[in-house]
Amino acid sequence: DYDGATAAFTAAANDPARQLTAGYWKALCLKSQARYDAALAALVALEPVAANEPLAEAIAFQRGMCERLSGKTTEAQQTLLAL
């Protein structure tokens, strides 16, 4: 149940210690539902928090994939080539 998982990850993201991981998984749930713009917004919101974290590269990769899937090919190419 992606809607339930998205809600649970949204709630978990309110905890600063879990914000990054929960936000990432929320974005993946949204992506799995083909809600690419919402997933992209969730990923972009994580970038300032993820700057020096191990998950930063995965967030950038998923951002590029969501950009591609939502038809933003130029942005996707720039995001993915920067990895």
mmCIF file of C-alpha atoms in Angstrom:
data_model
loop_
_atom_site.group_PDB
_atom_site.id
_atom_site.type_symbol
_atom_site.label_atom_id
_atom_site.label_comp_id
_atom_site.label_asym_id
_atom_site.label_seq_id
_atom_site.Cartn_x
_atom_site.Cartn_y
_atom_site.Cartn_z
ATOM 1 C CA ASP A 1 0.000 0.000 0.000
ATOM 2 C CA TYR A 2 2.002 2.942 -1.320
ATOM 3 C CA ASP A 3 -0.367 5.547 0.103
ATOM 4 C CA GLY A 4 0.065 4.116 3.599
ATOM 5 C CA ALA A 5 3.815 3.923 3.194
ATOM 6 C CA THR A 6 3.966 7.491 1.899
ATOM 7 C CA ALA A 7 1.988 8.689 4.906
ATOM 8 C CA ALA A 8 4.222 6.750 7.305
ATOM 9 C CA PHE A 9 7.400 8.146 5.719
ATOM 10 C CA THR A 10 5.946 11.657 5.800
ATOM 11 C CA ALA A 11 5.303 11.286 9.527
ATOM 12 C CA ALA A 12 8.757 9.797 10.132
ATOM 13 C CA ALA A 13 10.386 12.699 8.278
ATOM 14 C CA ASN A 14 9.215 15.036 11.055
ATOM 15 C CA ASP A 15 11.914 13.503 13.251
ATOM 16 C CA PRO A 16 15.197 15.269 12.363
ATOM 17 C CA ALA A 17 17.146 12.055 12.970
ATOM 18 C CA ARG A 18 15.051 10.236 10.341
ATOM 19 C CA GLN A 19 14.256 13.118 7.998
ATOM 20 C CA LEU A 20 16.707 12.193 5.273
ATOM 21 C CA THR A 21 16.041 8.463 5.108
ATOM 22 C CA ALA A 22 12.276 8.812 5.493
ATOM 23 C CA GLY A 23 12.133 11.552 2.870
ATOM 24 C CA TYR A 24 14.116 9.423 0.446
ATOM 25 C CA TRP A 25 11.789 6.451 0.850
ATOM 26 C CA LYS A 26 8.758 8.726 0.576
ATOM 27 C CA ALA A 27 10.092 9.938 -2.768
ATOM 28 C CA LEU A 28 10.608 6.352 -3.942
ATOM 29 C CA CYS A 29 7.023 5.501 -2.989
ATOM 30 C CA LEU A 30 5.790 8.474 -4.986
ATOM 31 C CA LYS A 31 7.978 7.465 -7.933
ATOM 32 C CA SER A 32 6.574 3.923 -7.785
ATOM 33 C CA GLN A 33 3.101 5.421 -8.145
ATOM 34 C CA ALA A 34 4.247 7.361 -11.234
ATOM 35 C CA ARG A 35 3.830 10.601 -9.276
ATOM 36 C CA TYR A 36 7.102 11.884 -10.689
ATOM 37 C CA ASP A 37 6.618 15.594 -10.018
ATOM 38 C CA ALA A 38 5.754 14.929 -6.361
ATOM 39 C CA ALA A 39 8.721 12.564 -6.033
ATOM 40 C CA LEU A 40 10.973 15.147 -7.648
ATOM 41 C CA ALA A 41 9.772 17.839 -5.233
ATOM 42 C CA ALA A 42 10.447 15.529 -2.278
ATOM 43 C CA LEU A 43 13.963 14.777 -3.536
ATOM 44 C CA VAL A 44 14.802 18.420 -4.231
ATOM 45 C CA ALA A 45 13.649 19.311 -0.701
ATOM 46 C CA LEU A 46 16.149 16.791 0.689
ATOM 47 C CA GLU A 47 19.187 18.160 -1.138
ATOM 48 C CA PRO A 48 20.138 20.802 1.480
ATOM 49 C CA VAL A 49 19.913 18.196 4.246
ATOM 50 C CA ALA A 50 21.768 15.538 2.229
ATOM 51 C CA ALA A 51 24.726 17.645 1.127
ATOM 52 C CA ASN A 52 27.403 15.727 3.036
ATOM 53 C CA GLU A 53 25.545 12.481 3.670
ATOM 54 C CA PRO A 54 26.149 9.062 2.062
ATOM 55 C CA LEU A 55 22.593 9.103 0.687
ATOM 56 C CA ALA A 56 23.280 12.266 -1.354
ATOM 57 C CA GLU A 57 24.331 10.403 -4.489
ATOM 58 C CA ALA A 58 21.271 8.144 -4.408
ATOM 59 C CA ILE A 59 19.047 11.201 -3.982
ATOM 60 C CA ALA A 60 20.688 12.891 -6.966
ATOM 61 C CA PHE A 61 20.329 9.727 -9.069
ATOM 62 C CA GLN A 62 16.648 9.370 -8.202
ATOM 63 C CA ARG A 63 16.165 13.078 -8.937
ATOM 64 C CA GLY A 64 17.605 12.543 -12.400
ATOM 65 C CA MET A 65 15.393 9.533 -12.983
ATOM 66 C CA CYS A 66 12.276 11.434 -11.909
ATOM 67 C CA GLU A 67 13.249 14.326 -14.168
ATOM 68 C CA ARG A 68 13.618 11.900 -17.076
ATOM 69 C CA LEU A 69 10.352 10.124 -16.354
ATOM 70 C CA SER A 70 8.473 13.424 -16.122
ATOM 71 C CA GLY A 71 9.820 14.564 -19.502
ATOM 72 C CA LYS A 72 12.454 16.983 -18.215
ATOM 73 C CA THR A 73 15.195 15.449 -20.320
ATOM 74 C CA THR A 74 17.614 18.383 -20.314
ATOM 75 C CA GLU A 75 17.458 18.653 -16.525
ATOM 76 C CA ALA A 76 17.778 14.880 -16.185
ATOM 77 C CA GLN A 77 20.873 14.828 -18.361
ATOM 78 C CA GLN A 78 22.502 17.596 -16.323
ATOM 79 C CA THR A 79 21.636 15.929 -13.009
ATOM 80 C CA LEU A 80 22.826 12.478 -14.048
ATOM 81 C CA LEU A 81 26.024 13.669 -15.721
ATOM 82 C CA ALA A 82 26.965 15.518 -12.527
ATOM 83 C CA LEU A 83 27.133 12.225 -10.617
#
